[in-house]
Amino acid sequence: MRRELHAEWTKLRTVAAPGLLLLGAVVLTVAGSAVAAAVMTCPSAGCGQDAARISLFGVQIGQGLVALLAVVAVCGEYGTGMIRTSLTAMPRRIAGLAVRAGLLAGLTAAAGTVAVLGSVLAGRLLLPGNGFTPEHGHPPLSLLDGPTLRAAAGSVLYLVLVALISLGVATAVRDSAAATGAVLGLLYLFPLVVLMVRNQDLQLMLWRLSPMNAGLAVQATTSLPSMLIGPWAGLGVVAAWAAAALVGGGLLLRSRDA
């Protein structure tokens, strides 16, 4: 595995796109969270707002660039034809995919941690000015608070799983435009399609299967009994999507020519 690890790391660090996408994901996540914290208000006690979830809103924006990171990492080789050289040098295709998944997961976790910490800090600084005060039942955000820590850590895990879903889809599709459309559609369009379903039972089932709806439930720190899916159960749904994408992509990678 050392050979595959060295090769994949060399490919990732010698092109500019992955670094720029990771930086962009951090910036967009923190900026989106700061904007959300700046515009949301809690004018009175019991306003019903979830301060932790507001401060992590930017994850919904940053996940798009995380998804693109995996697409670029995979489809760039197919676009230039370098995939033939890679497969010749590393004939163990599944091992190569596993190493690539590990590297992407590690890089996404590092960038996601920075982004989430910045988002929580933005919420801690901005929300009190909009009424999220101890008097209204909202103490300052702190990672020492169990639910807030779970929301923050879960958001990082969610971003990692999004990267793995994208990796699996890109490996299966091999075309950057198609892979980007498929992953972004799954993240952003699927929840909109669910709202158009009239059958309530079917709508509920699809809502629970939506990666973004289910996965971001981990950010909730209030009104947990009334949620349609629990925080960790929702993250489990995203993990199942990631596993399915990686298995499907791995099987196709192993069975067909470059």
CSV table of C-alpha atoms in Angstrom, one decimal:
chain,number,residue,atom,x,y,z
A,1,MET,CA,0.0,0.0,0.0
A,2,ARG,CA,3.0,2.3,0.5
A,3,ARG,CA,3.6,2.6,-3.2
A,4,GLU,CA,-0.1,3.5,-3.9
A,5,LEU,CA,-0.1,6.0,-1.1
A,6,HIS,CA,3.0,7.7,-2.4
A,7,ALA,CA,1.6,7.9,-5.9
A,8,GLU,CA,-1.8,9.2,-4.9
A,9,TRP,CA,-0.3,11.8,-2.6
A,10,THR,CA,2.1,13.0,-5.4
A,11,LYS,CA,-0.8,13.3,-7.8
A,12,LEU,CA,-2.9,15.3,-5.3
A,13,ARG,CA,-0.2,17.7,-4.2
A,14,THR,CA,1.3,18.5,-7.6
A,15,VAL,CA,-1.8,20.0,-9.0
A,16,ALA,CA,-3.4,23.3,-7.8
A,17,ALA,CA,-7.1,22.3,-8.0
A,18,PRO,CA,-7.4,20.2,-4.9
A,19,GLY,CA,-5.8,22.8,-2.7
A,20,LEU,CA,-7.9,25.6,-4.1
A,21,LEU,CA,-11.1,23.6,-3.6
A,22,LEU,CA,-10.2,22.7,0.0
A,23,LEU,CA,-9.4,26.4,0.7
A,24,GLY,CA,-12.6,27.5,-1.1
A,25,ALA,CA,-14.6,25.0,1.0
A,26,VAL,CA,-13.3,26.4,4.2
A,27,VAL,CA,-13.9,30.0,3.1
A,28,LEU,CA,-17.4,29.3,1.8
A,29,THR,CA,-18.4,27.3,4.9
A,30,VAL,CA,-17.3,30.0,7.3
A,31,ALA,CA,-18.7,32.8,5.2
A,32,GLY,CA,-22.1,31.1,4.9
A,33,SER,CA,-22.2,30.4,8.6
A,34,ALA,CA,-21.3,34.0,9.4
A,35,VAL,CA,-24.0,35.3,7.1
A,36,ALA,CA,-26.6,33.0,8.7
A,37,ALA,CA,-25.5,34.1,12.2
A,38,ALA,CA,-25.7,37.7,11.2
A,39,VAL,CA,-29.2,37.6,9.8
A,40,MET,CA,-31.0,35.3,12.2
A,41,THR,CA,-32.6,36.8,15.3
A,42,CYS,CA,-34.0,35.6,18.6
A,43,PRO,CA,-36.0,38.6,19.9
A,44,SER,CA,-37.4,36.8,23.0
A,45,ALA,CA,-37.0,33.9,25.3
A,46,GLY,CA,-38.1,30.6,23.7
A,47,CYS,CA,-37.7,31.8,20.1
A,48,GLY,CA,-37.3,28.2,19.0
A,49,GLN,CA,-34.1,28.7,17.1
A,50,ASP,CA,-31.2,26.3,17.2
A,51,ALA,CA,-28.0,28.4,17.6
A,52,ALA,CA,-25.6,25.5,16.9
A,53,ARG,CA,-27.4,24.6,13.7
A,54,ILE,CA,-27.5,28.3,12.5
A,55,SER,CA,-23.7,28.6,13.1
A,56,LEU,CA,-23.1,25.5,11.0
A,57,PHE,CA,-25.3,26.5,8.1
A,58,GLY,CA,-22.3,27.1,5.9
A,59,VAL,CA,-21.7,23.3,5.7
A,60,GLN,CA,-24.6,23.2,3.2
A,61,ILE,CA,-22.6,25.5,0.9
A,62,GLY,CA,-19.1,24.1,1.5
A,63,GLN,CA,-20.1,20.6,0.7
A,64,GLY,CA,-20.4,21.5,-2.9
A,65,LEU,CA,-16.7,22.2,-3.2
A,66,VAL,CA,-15.9,19.1,-1.2
A,67,ALA,CA,-17.8,17.0,-3.7
A,68,LEU,CA,-16.0,18.7,-6.6
A,69,LEU,CA,-12.7,17.9,-4.9
A,70,ALA,CA,-13.3,14.1,-5.4
A,71,VAL,CA,-14.5,14.6,-8.9
A,72,VAL,CA,-11.4,16.5,-9.9
A,73,ALA,CA,-9.2,13.9,-8.2
A,74,VAL,CA,-10.7,11.1,-10.3
A,75,CYS,CA,-11.9,12.5,-13.5
A,76,GLY,CA,-8.9,14.7,-14.2
A,77,GLU,CA,-6.9,11.5,-14.9
A,78,TYR,CA,-9.5,10.2,-17.3
A,79,GLY,CA,-9.7,13.5,-19.1
A,80,THR,CA,-5.9,13.7,-19.8
A,81,GLY,CA,-5.5,9.9,-20.4
A,82,MET,CA,-3.1,9.7,-17.4
A,83,ILE,CA,-5.3,7.0,-16.0
A,84,ARG,CA,-3.6,4.4,-18.2
A,85,THR,CA,-0.2,5.3,-16.8
A,86,SER,CA,-1.6,5.1,-13.2
A,87,LEU,CA,-3.2,1.7,-13.7
A,88,THR,CA,0.0,0.4,-15.4
A,89,ALA,CA,2.1,1.6,-12.5
A,90,MET,CA,-0.5,0.5,-9.9
A,91,PRO,CA,-2.3,-2.6,-11.2
A,92,ARG,CA,-4.0,-3.2,-7.8
A,93,ARG,CA,-7.0,-1.1,-8.6
A,94,ILE,CA,-9.0,-1.6,-5.4
A,95,ALA,CA,-5.9,-0.9,-3.3
A,96,GLY,CA,-5.4,2.3,-5.3
A,97,LEU,CA,-9.1,3.3,-4.8
A,98,ALA,CA,-8.8,2.6,-1.0
A,99,VAL,CA,-5.7,4.7,-0.7
A,100,ARG,CA,-7.3,7.6,-2.7
A,101,ALA,CA,-10.4,7.3,-0.4
A,102,GLY,CA,-8.2,7.5,2.7
A,103,LEU,CA,-6.3,10.5,1.4
A,104,LEU,CA,-9.4,12.4,0.4
A,105,ALA,CA,-11.1,11.6,3.7
A,106,GLY,CA,-8.0,12.8,5.6
A,107,LEU,CA,-7.8,16.1,3.6
A,108,THR,CA,-11.5,16.7,3.9
A,109,ALA,CA,-11.4,16.0,7.6
A,110,ALA,CA,-8.6,18.5,8.1
A,111,ALA,CA,-10.3,21.2,6.0
A,112,GLY,CA,-13.7,20.4,7.5
A,113,THR,CA,-12.3,20.8,11.0
A,114,VAL,CA,-11.0,24.3,10.2
A,115,ALA,CA,-14.2,25.2,8.5
A,116,VAL,CA,-16.4,24.0,11.4
A,117,LEU,CA,-14.3,25.6,14.1
A,118,GLY,CA,-14.4,28.9,12.1
A,119,SER,CA,-18.2,28.6,11.8
A,120,VAL,CA,-18.7,27.9,15.5
A,121,LEU,CA,-16.5,30.9,16.3
A,122,ALA,CA,-18.5,33.1,13.9
A,123,GLY,CA,-21.7,32.0,15.6
A,124,ARG,CA,-20.3,32.6,19.1
A,125,LEU,CA,-19.3,36.2,18.1
A,126,LEU,CA,-22.3,37.2,16.0
A,127,LEU,CA,-25.3,35.4,17.5
A,128,PRO,CA,-25.4,37.2,20.9
A,129,GLY,CA,-25.8,40.5,19.1
A,130,ASN,CA,-29.0,39.2,17.5
A,131,GLY,CA,-30.7,38.1,20.7
A,132,PHE,CA,-29.1,34.7,21.3
A,133,THR,CA,-28.2,35.5,24.9
A,134,PRO,CA,-28.4,33.6,28.2
A,135,GLU,CA,-31.5,35.7,29.1
A,136,HIS,CA,-33.2,34.2,26.0
A,137,GLY,CA,-32.0,30.7,26.8
A,138,HIS,CA,-29.0,30.6,24.6
A,139,PRO,CA,-25.6,30.6,26.3
A,140,PRO,CA,-22.6,31.3,24.2
A,141,LEU,CA,-21.7,28.5,21.8
A,142,SER,CA,-19.0,26.3,23.2
A,143,LEU,CA,-17.5,22.9,22.2
A,144,LEU,CA,-17.5,22.0,25.8
A,145,ASP,CA,-21.2,21.7,25.5
A,146,GLY,CA,-22.0,18.1,24.5
A,147,PRO,CA,-24.7,18.7,21.9
A,148,THR,CA,-22.7,21.5,20.3
A,149,LEU,CA,-19.6,19.3,20.1
A,150,ARG,CA,-21.7,16.5,18.6
A,151,ALA,CA,-23.1,18.9,16.0
A,152,ALA,CA,-19.6,20.2,15.1
A,153,ALA,CA,-17.9,16.8,15.0
A,154,GLY,CA,-20.9,15.3,13.1
A,155,SER,CA,-20.6,18.1,10.5
A,156,VAL,CA,-16.9,17.2,9.9
A,157,LEU,CA,-17.9,13.6,9.4
A,158,TYR,CA,-20.7,14.6,7.1
A,159,LEU,CA,-18.3,16.4,4.8
A,160,VAL,CA,-15.9,13.4,4.8
A,161,LEU,CA,-18.8,11.2,3.8
A,162,VAL,CA,-19.8,13.6,1.0
A,163,ALA,CA,-16.3,13.4,-0.4
A,164,LEU,CA,-16.5,9.6,-0.3
A,165,ILE,CA,-19.9,9.6,-2.1
A,166,SER,CA,-18.4,11.8,-4.8
A,167,LEU,CA,-15.3,9.7,-5.1
A,168,GLY,CA,-17.4,6.6,-5.7
A,169,VAL,CA,-19.7,8.3,-8.2
A,170,ALA,CA,-16.8,9.8,-10.1
A,171,THR,CA,-15.0,6.4,-10.2
A,172,ALA,CA,-18.1,4.8,-11.7
A,173,VAL,CA,-19.0,7.6,-14.1
A,174,ARG,CA,-15.4,8.8,-15.1
A,175,ASP,CA,-16.7,12.0,-16.7
A,176,SER,CA,-16.4,15.2,-14.7
A,177,ALA,CA,-19.5,16.9,-15.9
A,178,ALA,CA,-21.7,13.8,-15.4
A,179,ALA,CA,-20.2,13.1,-12.0
A,180,THR,CA,-20.6,16.7,-10.8
A,181,GLY,CA,-24.2,16.7,-12.0
A,182,ALA,CA,-25.0,13.4,-10.3
A,183,VAL,CA,-23.4,14.3,-6.9
A,184,LEU,CA,-24.7,17.9,-6.7
A,185,GLY,CA,-28.1,16.7,-7.9
A,186,LEU,CA,-28.1,14.1,-5.1
A,187,LEU,CA,-27.2,16.7,-2.5
A,188,TYR,CA,-29.2,19.7,-3.6
A,189,LEU,CA,-32.0,18.6,-6.0
A,190,PHE,CA,-33.1,15.4,-4.3
A,191,PRO,CA,-34.5,17.3,-1.3
A,192,LEU,CA,-36.5,19.6,-3.6
A,193,VAL,CA,-37.9,16.6,-5.5
A,194,VAL,CA,-39.0,15.0,-2.2
A,195,LEU,CA,-41.1,18.1,-1.5
A,196,MET,CA,-43.0,17.5,-4.7
A,197,VAL,CA,-44.1,14.1,-3.7
A,198,ARG,CA,-47.8,14.2,-2.5
A,199,ASN,CA,-47.9,10.8,-0.8
A,200,GLN,CA,-46.9,11.6,2.8
A,201,ASP,CA,-45.6,8.2,3.6
A,202,LEU,CA,-43.4,8.1,0.5
A,203,GLN,CA,-42.3,11.7,1.1
A,204,LEU,CA,-41.2,10.8,4.6
A,205,MET,CA,-39.3,7.7,3.4
A,206,LEU,CA,-37.5,9.7,0.7
A,207,TRP,CA,-36.8,12.5,3.1
A,208,ARG,CA,-35.0,10.1,5.4
A,209,LEU,CA,-33.0,8.7,2.4
A,210,SER,CA,-31.9,12.1,1.2
A,211,PRO,CA,-28.2,12.4,2.1
A,212,MET,CA,-28.3,16.1,2.9
A,213,ASN,CA,-31.6,16.1,4.9
A,214,ALA,CA,-30.6,13.0,6.8
A,215,GLY,CA,-26.9,13.8,7.3
A,216,LEU,CA,-27.4,17.4,8.5
A,217,ALA,CA,-29.8,16.2,11.2
A,218,VAL,CA,-26.5,15.7,13.2
A,219,GLN,CA,-26.3,19.5,13.6
A,220,ALA,CA,-29.5,19.7,15.6
A,221,THR,CA,-29.2,20.4,19.3
A,222,THR,CA,-32.8,21.2,20.1
A,223,SER,CA,-36.2,19.5,19.7
A,224,LEU,CA,-34.6,16.2,19.0
A,225,PRO,CA,-37.7,14.1,19.9
A,226,SER,CA,-39.7,15.8,17.1
A,227,MET,CA,-37.1,15.2,14.4
A,228,LEU,CA,-37.9,12.9,11.5
A,229,ILE,CA,-34.6,11.1,11.9
A,230,GLY,CA,-32.1,11.1,14.8
A,231,PRO,CA,-28.7,12.8,14.5
A,232,TRP,CA,-26.5,9.7,14.3
A,233,ALA,CA,-29.1,7.7,12.4
A,234,GLY,CA,-29.1,10.4,9.8
A,235,LEU,CA,-25.3,10.3,9.5
A,236,GLY,CA,-25.6,6.5,9.2
A,237,VAL,CA,-27.8,7.1,6.1
A,238,VAL,CA,-25.0,9.1,4.5
A,239,ALA,CA,-22.5,6.5,5.4
A,240,ALA,CA,-24.6,3.9,3.6
A,241,TRP,CA,-24.7,6.1,0.5
A,242,ALA,CA,-20.9,6.4,0.7
A,243,ALA,CA,-20.4,2.7,1.1
A,244,ALA,CA,-22.7,2.0,-1.9
A,245,ALA,CA,-21.0,4.5,-4.1
A,246,LEU,CA,-17.5,3.2,-3.2
A,247,VAL,CA,-18.5,-0.4,-3.7
A,248,GLY,CA,-20.2,0.3,-7.1
A,249,GLY,CA,-17.3,2.5,-8.2
A,250,GLY,CA,-14.8,-0.2,-7.1
A,251,LEU,CA,-16.5,-3.0,-9.0
A,252,LEU,CA,-16.7,-1.0,-12.2
A,253,LEU,CA,-13.1,0.1,-11.8
A,254,ARG,CA,-12.0,-3.5,-11.4
A,255,SER,CA,-14.0,-4.9,-14.3
A,256,ARG,CA,-13.5,-2.5,-17.2
A,257,ASP,CA,-10.6,-1.1,-19.2
A,258,ALA,CA,-9.3,2.4,-18.7
